[in-house]
Coordinates of C-alpha atoms in Angstrom, one line a residue:
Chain A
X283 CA 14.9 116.6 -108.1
X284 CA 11.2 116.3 -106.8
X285 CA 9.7 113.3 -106.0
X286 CA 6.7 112.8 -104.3
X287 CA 6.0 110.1 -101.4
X288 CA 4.0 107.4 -103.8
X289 CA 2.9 104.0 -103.5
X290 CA 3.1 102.7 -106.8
X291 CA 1.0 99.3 -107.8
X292 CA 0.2 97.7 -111.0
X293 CA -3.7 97.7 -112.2
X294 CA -5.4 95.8 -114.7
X295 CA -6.6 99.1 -116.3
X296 CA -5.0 102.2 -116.7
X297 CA -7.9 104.5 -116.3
X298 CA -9.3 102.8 -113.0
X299 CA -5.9 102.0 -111.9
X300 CA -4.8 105.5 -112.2
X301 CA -7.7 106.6 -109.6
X302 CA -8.0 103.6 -107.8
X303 CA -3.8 104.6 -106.8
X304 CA -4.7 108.6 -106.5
X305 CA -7.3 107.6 -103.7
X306 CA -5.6 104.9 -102.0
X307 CA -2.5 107.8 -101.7
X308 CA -5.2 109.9 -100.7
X309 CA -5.9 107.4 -97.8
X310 CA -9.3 105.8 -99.1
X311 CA -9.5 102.4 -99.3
X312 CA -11.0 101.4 -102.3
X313 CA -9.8 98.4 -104.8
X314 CA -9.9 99.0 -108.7
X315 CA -12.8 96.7 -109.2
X316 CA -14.8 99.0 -106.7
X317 CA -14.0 102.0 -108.6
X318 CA -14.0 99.9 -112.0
X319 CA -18.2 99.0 -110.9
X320 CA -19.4 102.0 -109.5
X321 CA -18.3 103.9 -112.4
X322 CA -20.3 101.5 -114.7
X323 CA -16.7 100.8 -116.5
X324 CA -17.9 97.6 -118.2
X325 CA -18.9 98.5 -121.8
X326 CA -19.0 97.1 -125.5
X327 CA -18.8 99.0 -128.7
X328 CA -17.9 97.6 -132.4
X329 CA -16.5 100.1 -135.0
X330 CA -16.8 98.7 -138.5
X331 CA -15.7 101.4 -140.2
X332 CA -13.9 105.0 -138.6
X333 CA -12.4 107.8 -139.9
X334 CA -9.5 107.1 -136.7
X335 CA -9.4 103.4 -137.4
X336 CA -7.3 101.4 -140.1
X337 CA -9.3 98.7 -139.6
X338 CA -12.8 97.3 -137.6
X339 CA -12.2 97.2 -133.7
X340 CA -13.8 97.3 -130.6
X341 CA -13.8 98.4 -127.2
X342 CA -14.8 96.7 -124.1
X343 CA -15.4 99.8 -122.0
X344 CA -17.0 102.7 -121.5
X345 CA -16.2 106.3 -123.1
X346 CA -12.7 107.7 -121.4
X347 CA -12.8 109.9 -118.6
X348 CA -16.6 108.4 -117.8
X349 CA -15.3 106.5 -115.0
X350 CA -14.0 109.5 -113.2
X351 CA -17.2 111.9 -114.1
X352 CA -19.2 108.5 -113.0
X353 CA -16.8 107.6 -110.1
X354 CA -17.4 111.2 -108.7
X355 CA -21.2 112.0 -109.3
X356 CA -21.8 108.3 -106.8
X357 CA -19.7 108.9 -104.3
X358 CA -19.1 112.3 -103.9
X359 CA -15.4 111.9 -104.4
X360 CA -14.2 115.3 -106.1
X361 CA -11.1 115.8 -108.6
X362 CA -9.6 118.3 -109.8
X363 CA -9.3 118.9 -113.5
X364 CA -7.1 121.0 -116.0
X365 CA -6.8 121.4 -119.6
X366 CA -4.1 123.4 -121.9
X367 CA -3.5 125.1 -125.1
X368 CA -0.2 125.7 -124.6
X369 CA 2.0 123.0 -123.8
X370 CA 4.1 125.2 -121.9
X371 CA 1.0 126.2 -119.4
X372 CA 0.6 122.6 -118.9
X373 CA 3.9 121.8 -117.6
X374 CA 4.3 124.9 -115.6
X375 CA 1.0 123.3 -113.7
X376 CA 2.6 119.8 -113.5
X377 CA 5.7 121.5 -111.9
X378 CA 4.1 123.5 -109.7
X379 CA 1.6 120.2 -108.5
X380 CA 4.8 118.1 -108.0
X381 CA 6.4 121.1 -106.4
X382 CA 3.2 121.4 -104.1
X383 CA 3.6 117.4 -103.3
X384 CA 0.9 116.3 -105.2
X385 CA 1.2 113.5 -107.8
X386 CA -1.3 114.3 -110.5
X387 CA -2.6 111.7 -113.3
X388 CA -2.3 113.0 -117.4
X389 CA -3.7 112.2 -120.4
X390 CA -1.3 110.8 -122.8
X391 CA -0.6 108.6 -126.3
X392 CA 0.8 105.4 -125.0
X393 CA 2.9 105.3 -127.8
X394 CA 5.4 108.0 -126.2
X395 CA 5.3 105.6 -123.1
X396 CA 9.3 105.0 -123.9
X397 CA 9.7 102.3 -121.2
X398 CA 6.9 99.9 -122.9
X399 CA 8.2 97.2 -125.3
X400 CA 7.7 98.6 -128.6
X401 CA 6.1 96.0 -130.0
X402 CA 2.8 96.8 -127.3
X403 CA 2.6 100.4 -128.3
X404 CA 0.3 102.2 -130.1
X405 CA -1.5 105.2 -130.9
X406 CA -3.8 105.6 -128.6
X407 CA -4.7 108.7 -126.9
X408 CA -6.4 107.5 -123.4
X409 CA -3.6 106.1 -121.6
X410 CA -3.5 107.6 -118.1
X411 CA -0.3 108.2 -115.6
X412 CA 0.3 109.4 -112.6
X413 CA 3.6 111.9 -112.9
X414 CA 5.1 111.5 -109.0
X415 CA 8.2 113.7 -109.3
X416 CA 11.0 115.2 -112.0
X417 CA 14.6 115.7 -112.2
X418 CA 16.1 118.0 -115.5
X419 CA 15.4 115.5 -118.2
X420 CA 12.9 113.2 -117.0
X421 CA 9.4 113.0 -115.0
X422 CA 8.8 110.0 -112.1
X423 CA 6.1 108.2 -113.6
X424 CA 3.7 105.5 -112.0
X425 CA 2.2 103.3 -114.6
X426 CA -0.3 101.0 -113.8
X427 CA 1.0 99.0 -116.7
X428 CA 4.5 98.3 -115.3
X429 CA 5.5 97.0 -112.1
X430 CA 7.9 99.8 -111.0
X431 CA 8.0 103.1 -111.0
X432 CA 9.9 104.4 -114.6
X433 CA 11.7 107.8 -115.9
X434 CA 10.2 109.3 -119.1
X435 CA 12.1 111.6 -120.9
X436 CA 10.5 115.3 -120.4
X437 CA 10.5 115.3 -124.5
X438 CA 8.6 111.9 -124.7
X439 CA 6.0 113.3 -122.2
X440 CA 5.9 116.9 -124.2
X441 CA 4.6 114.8 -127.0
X442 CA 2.5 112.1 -125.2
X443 CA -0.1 114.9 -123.7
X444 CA 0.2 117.4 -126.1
X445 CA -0.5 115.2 -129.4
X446 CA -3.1 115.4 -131.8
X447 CA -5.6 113.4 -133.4
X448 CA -9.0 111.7 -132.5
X449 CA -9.6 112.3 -128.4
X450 CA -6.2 114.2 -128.1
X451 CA -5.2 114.7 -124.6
X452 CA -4.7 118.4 -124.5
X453 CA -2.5 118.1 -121.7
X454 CA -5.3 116.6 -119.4
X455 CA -4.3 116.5 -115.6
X456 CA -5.9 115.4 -112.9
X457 CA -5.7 114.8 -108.7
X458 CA -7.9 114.2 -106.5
X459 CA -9.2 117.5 -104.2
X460 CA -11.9 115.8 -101.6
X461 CA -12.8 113.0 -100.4
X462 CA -16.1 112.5 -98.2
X463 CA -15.5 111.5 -94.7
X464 CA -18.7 108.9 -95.1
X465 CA -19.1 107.2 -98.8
X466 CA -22.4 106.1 -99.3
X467 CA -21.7 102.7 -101.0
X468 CA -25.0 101.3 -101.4
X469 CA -26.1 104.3 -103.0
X470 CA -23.1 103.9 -105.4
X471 CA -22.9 100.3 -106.1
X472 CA -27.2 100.1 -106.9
X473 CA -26.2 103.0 -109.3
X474 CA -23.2 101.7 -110.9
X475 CA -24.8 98.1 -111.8
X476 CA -27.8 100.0 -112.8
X477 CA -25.8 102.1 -115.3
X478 CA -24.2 99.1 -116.6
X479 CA -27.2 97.1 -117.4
X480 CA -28.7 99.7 -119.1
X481 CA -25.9 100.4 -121.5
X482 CA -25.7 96.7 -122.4
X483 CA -29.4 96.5 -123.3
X484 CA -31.2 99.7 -123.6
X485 CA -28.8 102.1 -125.7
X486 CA -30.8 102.6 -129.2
X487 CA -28.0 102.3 -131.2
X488 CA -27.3 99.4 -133.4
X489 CA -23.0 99.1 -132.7
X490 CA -23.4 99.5 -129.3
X491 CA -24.0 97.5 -126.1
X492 CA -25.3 93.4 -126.8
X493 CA -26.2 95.1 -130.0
X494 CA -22.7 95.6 -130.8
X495 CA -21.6 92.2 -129.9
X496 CA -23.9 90.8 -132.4
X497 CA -22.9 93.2 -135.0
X498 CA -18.9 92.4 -134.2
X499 CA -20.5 88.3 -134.9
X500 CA -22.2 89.5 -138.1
X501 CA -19.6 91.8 -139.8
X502 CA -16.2 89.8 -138.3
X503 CA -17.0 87.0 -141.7
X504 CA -16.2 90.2 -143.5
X505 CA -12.8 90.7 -141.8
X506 CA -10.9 88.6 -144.9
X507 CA -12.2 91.0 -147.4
X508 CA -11.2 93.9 -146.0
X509 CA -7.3 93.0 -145.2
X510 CA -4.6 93.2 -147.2
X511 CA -3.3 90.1 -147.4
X512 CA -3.4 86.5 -145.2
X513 CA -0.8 88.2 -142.4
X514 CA -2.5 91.2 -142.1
X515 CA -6.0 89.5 -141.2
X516 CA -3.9 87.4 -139.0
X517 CA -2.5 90.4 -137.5
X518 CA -6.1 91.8 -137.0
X519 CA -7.6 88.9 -135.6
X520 CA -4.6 88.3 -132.7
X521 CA -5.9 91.8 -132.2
X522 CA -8.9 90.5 -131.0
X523 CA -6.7 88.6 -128.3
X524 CA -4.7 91.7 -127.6
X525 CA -8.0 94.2 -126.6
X526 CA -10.1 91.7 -124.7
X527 CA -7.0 90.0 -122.9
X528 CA -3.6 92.6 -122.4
X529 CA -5.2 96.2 -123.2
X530 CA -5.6 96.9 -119.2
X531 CA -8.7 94.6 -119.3
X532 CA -7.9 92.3 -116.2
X533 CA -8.7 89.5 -118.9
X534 CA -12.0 88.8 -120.8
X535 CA -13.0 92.3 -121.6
X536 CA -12.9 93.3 -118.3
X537 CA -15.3 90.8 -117.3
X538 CA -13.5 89.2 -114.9
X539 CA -13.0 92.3 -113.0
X540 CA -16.7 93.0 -113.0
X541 CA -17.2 89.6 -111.5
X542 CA -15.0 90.8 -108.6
X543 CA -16.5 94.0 -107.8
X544 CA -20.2 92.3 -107.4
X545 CA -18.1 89.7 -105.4
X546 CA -16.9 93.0 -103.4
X547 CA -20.6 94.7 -103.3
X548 CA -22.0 91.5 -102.0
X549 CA -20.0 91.5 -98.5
X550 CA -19.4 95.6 -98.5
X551 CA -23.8 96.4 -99.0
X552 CA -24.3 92.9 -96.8
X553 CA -26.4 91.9 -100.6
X554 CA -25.5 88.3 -100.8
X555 CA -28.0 87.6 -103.9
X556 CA -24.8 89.5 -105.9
X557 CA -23.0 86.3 -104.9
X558 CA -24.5 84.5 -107.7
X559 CA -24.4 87.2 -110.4
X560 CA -20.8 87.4 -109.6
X561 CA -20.4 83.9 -110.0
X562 CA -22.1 83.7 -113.3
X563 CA -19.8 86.9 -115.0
X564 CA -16.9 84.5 -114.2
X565 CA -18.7 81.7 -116.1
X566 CA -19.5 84.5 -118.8
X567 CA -16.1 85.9 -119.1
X568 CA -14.6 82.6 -119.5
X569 CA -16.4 82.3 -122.2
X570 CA -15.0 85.6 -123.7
X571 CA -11.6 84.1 -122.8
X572 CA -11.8 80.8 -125.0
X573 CA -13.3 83.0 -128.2
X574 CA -9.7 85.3 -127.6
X575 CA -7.7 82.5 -127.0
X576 CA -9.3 80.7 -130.4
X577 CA -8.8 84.0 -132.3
X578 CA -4.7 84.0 -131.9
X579 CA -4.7 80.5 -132.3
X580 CA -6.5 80.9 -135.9
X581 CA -4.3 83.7 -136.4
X582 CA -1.6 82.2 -135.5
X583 CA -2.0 79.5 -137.8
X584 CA -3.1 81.7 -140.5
X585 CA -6.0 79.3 -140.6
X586 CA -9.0 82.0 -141.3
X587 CA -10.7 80.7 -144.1
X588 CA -15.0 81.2 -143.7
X589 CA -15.1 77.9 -141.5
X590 CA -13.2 79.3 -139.1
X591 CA -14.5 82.9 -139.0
X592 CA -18.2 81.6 -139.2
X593 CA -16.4 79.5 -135.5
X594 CA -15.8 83.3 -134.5
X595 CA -18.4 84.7 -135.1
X596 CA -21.0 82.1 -133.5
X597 CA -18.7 82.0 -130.3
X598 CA -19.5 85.9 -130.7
X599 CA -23.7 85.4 -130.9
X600 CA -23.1 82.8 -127.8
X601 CA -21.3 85.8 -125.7
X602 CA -24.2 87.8 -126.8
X603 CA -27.1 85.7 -126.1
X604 CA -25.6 84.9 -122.7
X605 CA -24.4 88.6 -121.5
X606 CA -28.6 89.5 -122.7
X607 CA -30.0 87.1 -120.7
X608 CA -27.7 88.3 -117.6
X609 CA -28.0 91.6 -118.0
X610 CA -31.6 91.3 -118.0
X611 CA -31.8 89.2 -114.4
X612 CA -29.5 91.5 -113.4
X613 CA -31.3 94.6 -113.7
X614 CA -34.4 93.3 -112.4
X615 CA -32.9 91.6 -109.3
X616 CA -31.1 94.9 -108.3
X617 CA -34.4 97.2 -108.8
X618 CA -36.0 94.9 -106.3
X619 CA -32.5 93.6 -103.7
Chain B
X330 CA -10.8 81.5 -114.6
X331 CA -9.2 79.7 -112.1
X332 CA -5.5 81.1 -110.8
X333 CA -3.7 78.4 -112.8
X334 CA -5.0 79.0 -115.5
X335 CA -4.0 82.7 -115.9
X336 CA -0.3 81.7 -115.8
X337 CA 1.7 82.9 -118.4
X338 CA 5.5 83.4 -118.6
X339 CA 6.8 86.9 -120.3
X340 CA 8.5 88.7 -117.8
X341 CA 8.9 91.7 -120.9
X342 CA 5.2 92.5 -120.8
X343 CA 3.6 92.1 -117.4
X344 CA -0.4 92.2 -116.7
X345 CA -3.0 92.3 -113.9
X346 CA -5.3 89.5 -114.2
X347 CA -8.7 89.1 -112.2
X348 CA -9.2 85.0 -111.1
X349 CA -10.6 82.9 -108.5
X350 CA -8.2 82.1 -105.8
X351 CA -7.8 78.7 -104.1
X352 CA -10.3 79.8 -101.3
X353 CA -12.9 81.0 -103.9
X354 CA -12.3 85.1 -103.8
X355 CA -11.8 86.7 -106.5
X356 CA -9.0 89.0 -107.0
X357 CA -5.8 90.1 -109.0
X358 CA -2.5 88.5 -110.0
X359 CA 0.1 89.6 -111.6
X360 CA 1.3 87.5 -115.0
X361 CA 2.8 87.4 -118.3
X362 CA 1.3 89.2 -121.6
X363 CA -0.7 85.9 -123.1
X364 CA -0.2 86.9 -126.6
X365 CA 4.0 88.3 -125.4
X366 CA 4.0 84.9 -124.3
X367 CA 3.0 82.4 -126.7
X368 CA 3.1 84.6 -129.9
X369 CA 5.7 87.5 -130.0
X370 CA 7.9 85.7 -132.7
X371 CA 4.6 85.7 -135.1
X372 CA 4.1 89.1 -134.5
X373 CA 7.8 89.7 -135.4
X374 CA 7.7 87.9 -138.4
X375 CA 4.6 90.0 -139.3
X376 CA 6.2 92.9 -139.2
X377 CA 9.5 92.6 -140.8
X378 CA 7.3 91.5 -143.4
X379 CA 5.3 94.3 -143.6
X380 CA 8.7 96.3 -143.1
X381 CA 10.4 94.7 -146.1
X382 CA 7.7 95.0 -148.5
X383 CA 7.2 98.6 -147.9
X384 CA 10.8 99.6 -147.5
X385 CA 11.0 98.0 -151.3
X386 CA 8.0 100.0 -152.4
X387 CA 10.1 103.1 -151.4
X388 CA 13.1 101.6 -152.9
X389 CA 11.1 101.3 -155.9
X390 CA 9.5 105.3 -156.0
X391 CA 6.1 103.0 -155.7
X392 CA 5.4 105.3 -152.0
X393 CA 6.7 107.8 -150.3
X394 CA 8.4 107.5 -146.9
X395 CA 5.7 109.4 -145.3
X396 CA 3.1 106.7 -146.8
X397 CA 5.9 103.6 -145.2
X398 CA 5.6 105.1 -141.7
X399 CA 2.1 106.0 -141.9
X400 CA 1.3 102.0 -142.9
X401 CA 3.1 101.1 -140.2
X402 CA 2.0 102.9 -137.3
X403 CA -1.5 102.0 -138.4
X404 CA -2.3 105.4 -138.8
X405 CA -5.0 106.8 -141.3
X406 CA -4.6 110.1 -143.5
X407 CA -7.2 111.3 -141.3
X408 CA -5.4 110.7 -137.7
X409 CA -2.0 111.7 -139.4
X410 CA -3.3 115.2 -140.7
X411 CA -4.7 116.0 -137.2
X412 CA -1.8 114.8 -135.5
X413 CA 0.9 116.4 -137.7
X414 CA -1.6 119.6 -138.3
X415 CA -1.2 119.1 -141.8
X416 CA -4.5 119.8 -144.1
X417 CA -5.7 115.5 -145.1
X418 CA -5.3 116.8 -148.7
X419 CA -1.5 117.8 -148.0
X420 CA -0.9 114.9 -146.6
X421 CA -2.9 112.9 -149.1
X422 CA -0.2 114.5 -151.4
X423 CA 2.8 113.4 -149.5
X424 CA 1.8 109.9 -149.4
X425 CA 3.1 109.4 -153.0
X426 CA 6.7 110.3 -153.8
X427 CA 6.6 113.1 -156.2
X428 CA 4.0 114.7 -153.9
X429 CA 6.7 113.7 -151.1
X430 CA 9.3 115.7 -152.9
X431 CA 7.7 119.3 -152.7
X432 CA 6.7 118.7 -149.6
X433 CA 8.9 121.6 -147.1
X434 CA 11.7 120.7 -144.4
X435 CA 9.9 121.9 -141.5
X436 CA 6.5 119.5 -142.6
X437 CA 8.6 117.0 -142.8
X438 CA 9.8 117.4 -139.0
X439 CA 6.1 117.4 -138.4
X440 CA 5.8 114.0 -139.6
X441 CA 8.5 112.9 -138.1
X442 CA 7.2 114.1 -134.5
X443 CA 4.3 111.9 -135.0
X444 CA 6.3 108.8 -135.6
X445 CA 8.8 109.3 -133.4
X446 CA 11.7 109.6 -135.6
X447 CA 14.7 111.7 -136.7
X448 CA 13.5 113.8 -139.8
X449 CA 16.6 112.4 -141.6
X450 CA 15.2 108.9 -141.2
X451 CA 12.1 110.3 -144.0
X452 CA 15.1 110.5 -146.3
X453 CA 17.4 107.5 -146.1
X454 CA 16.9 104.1 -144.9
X455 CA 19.2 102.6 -142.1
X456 CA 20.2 99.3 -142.9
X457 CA 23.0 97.1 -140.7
X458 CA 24.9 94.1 -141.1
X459 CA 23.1 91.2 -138.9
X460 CA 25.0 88.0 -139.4
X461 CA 24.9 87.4 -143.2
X462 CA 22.5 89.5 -143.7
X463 CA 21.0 93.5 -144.1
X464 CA 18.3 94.4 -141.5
X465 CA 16.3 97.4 -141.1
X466 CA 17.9 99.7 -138.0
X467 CA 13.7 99.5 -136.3
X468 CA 14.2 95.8 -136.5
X469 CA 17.5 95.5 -134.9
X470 CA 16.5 97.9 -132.1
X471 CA 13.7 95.2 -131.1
X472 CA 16.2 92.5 -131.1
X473 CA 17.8 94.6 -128.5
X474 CA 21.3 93.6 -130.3
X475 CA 24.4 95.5 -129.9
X476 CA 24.0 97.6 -133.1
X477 CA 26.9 99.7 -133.0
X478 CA 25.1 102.7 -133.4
X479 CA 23.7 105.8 -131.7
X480 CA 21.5 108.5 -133.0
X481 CA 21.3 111.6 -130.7
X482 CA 19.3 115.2 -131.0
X483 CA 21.3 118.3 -131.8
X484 CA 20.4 121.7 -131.0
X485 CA 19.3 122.2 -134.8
X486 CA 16.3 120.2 -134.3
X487 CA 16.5 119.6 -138.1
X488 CA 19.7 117.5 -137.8
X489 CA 20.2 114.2 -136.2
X490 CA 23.6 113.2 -135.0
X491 CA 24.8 109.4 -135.9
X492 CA 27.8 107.6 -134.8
X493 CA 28.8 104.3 -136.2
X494 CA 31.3 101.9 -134.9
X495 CA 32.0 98.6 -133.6
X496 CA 30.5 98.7 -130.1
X497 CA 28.9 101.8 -128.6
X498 CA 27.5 102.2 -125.7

């Protein structure tokens, strides 16, 4: 049996949770909106159509494993990274890690994640733990998901980091291997809102950024067409629920936590003029959180004829008008704070 | 959102929530799953239907067992081939039951790592007793019911042993 000293917390997200824990183990103090800001997590992207996907979706962040290389080129924090062919490789480097007292985040598909209620699993393959020890049959696993620390079977991990498919894990590890004495947090922080802006507004690409979010309110009318039947759309639009409120987001597609970390930056770079941005993201996510909370309620009451998805889908063009205009003040006011 | 507001009770699926405290900082708390919460029955409902209808299809030789797994772990012939390693025009095949019935034991385990599930379970359907009624064994599980059964590995990784009785452990 090999367990490594850990404190283990729960996280709104799973990827800035799992190296907001590492570091704070590490011995930097750091909160997960921090990280969550610098690294320019806050993202939107709709996918009507997808060789990966059954059906349209979203997501409400940026590209997995961005927050770590983003995370890293601001603040100099270094982490060390491995990928495997061979299953067997990769667990001979996990052992020897956990043997060297080092608890080490993977890759994996959440739906392996055997101590999650079935019902909240999926395919997915960019969920990330931290493995903290092992005895013969099972690892010690942190996940920022669950409040305790949990056993998963050595055979359910096998599978979770070495399956297939669209962004397969290939056994993905990672720890972190230095830490700067001095972080340079203004630095970081002008960067990571900067970052952030400029993927809402200036990506050229039509599904992505506030572009996306008015192609998600254009194309969501033709959600009915393209389900099977009344429960299915109903299925897909509590979906909608499911992503921006429970899917690690810290609620509102993860605006809410973005309205913490400028509330953070404000005090931490002495920039009180953040104050107000952050303050208006709550106002803005709120927002976000009455169009979810409308969607399982429709769906719910399987009451999605094209009244009610045309209601969608201008709650959808509101969110995008007012995240254009914000995003916008906020990239001039920090080129000139 | 206010604190108050971000209150929901579902001790099954917990969540970290960012809100505004009572002295105006924002920060975490730690809540119930909204949609757990209010609308886990729905979502049950939903999927026993979806279960039942395409058990019946297999019942019926309309689809193959590979197609009722694939359906249900929203899962596209693309994402299936590249997770089982199959070629998308093997498994294209294997989605329909004649296709399904050429298809070779040790594909079929393949499968069957992707979803989880003994290979046996690609060839018969597990129904129990559940009041006055037959339920699907996946359905049962979530109820968290005393089913009286217990599947467990073997070292033939082809062959699943399953006990049946009145109460099991």
């Amino acid at each position: 049996m090999i367990s490594v000293p850990y404190k283990h917390k729960m996280a709104a997200h799973c990827e800035s949770g799992s190296i907001t824990s590492l570091l704070n183990n590490a011995g930097l103090d750091i909160t997960e909106p921090m990280v969550f800001g610098i690294s320019s997590g806050l993202f939107f992207a709709y996918f009507h159509k997808m060789r990966s996907f059954t059906f349209p979706t979203f997501i409400v962040r940026n590209k997995p494993g961005q927050m770590r290389e983003n995370f890293t080129k601001r603040t100099g924090v270094k982490f060390k990274t491995y990928s495997f062919s061979h299953p067997e490789k990769g667990f001979l480097v996990l052992d020897h890690l956990l043997d060297s007292n080092i608890p080490v985040a993977a890759q994996v598909d959440f739906y392996y994640m055997d101590y999650i209620p079935s019902w909240e699993r999926v395919h997915i393959n960019v969920h990330f733990i931290v493995v903290v020890g092992k005895d013969d049959s099972a690892y010690l696993v942190s996940d920022s998901y669950f409040p305790e620390l949990v056993s998963l079977r050595v055979e359910s991990l096998r599978k979770a980091r070495f399956a297939g498919g669209n962004m397969s894990p290939k056994g993905f590890l990672f720890h972190p291997e230095f830490i700067p004495e001095e972080i340079d947090y203004e630095t970081a922080i002008r960067k990571g809102i900067r970052k952030t802006c400029f993927n809402m507004l200036k990506i050229p690409i039509p599904f992505l950024g506030i572009k996306g979010i008015r192609m998600f309110a254009k194309k969501i009318v033709e959600w009915p067409a393209l389900a099977r039947d009344t429960e299915h759309l109903s299925h897909e639009v509590m979906k909608i629920n499911v992503l921006l409120e429970d899917q690690g987001t810290g609620g509102a597609g993860f605006r809410f936590m973005f309205a913490t970390f400028l509330q953070q930056a404000a005090a931490k770079i002495n920039t009180p003029q953040l104050l107000d941005f952050s303050k208006k993201m709550m106002v803005i996510g709120d927002g976000w959180r009455e169009f979810s909370l409308l969607a399982a309620r429709f769906g719910k009451n399987r009451d999605l004829g094209p009244q009610r998805m045309k209601e969608l889908s201008d709650l959808l063009m509101d969110r995008a008008k007012a995240e254009e205009q914000y995003f916008n003040e906020l990239y001039k006011a920090i080129k000139e704070i | 959102m206010k604190e108050k507001d971000g209150y929901t009770n579902a001790p099954e699926q917990q969540v970290i929530l960012y809100v505004e405290k009572e002295d105006g900082n924002y920060g975490p708390m730690q809540t119930g799953s909204y949609i757990t919460g209010n609308y886990l029955d729905d979502y049950k409902l939903k999927r026993g239907h979806l279960e039942e209808s395409l058990r019946n299809k297999v019942i019926n030789n309309e689809i193959s067992p590979v197609s009722y797994y694939m359906i249900l772990e929203d899962l596209t012939v693309s994402e299936l081939a590249s997770r089982a390693g199959i070629r998308k025009s093997i498994v294209k095949k294997h989605l329909d039951p004649a296709g399904f019935g050429q298809a070779r034991v040790s594909t079929l385990k393949k499968y069957a790592g992707v979803f989880n599930i003994p290979v046996s379970a690609l060839l018969q359907i597990l129904m129990l007793r559940y009041n006055d009624h037959f339920e699907s064994y996946t359905i049962l599980e979530e109820k968290k019911l005393d089913k009286g059964i217990e599947l467990t590995d073997t070292k033939n990784p082809y062959v699943t042993l399953v006990k049946i009785g009145d109460k099991l452990p």
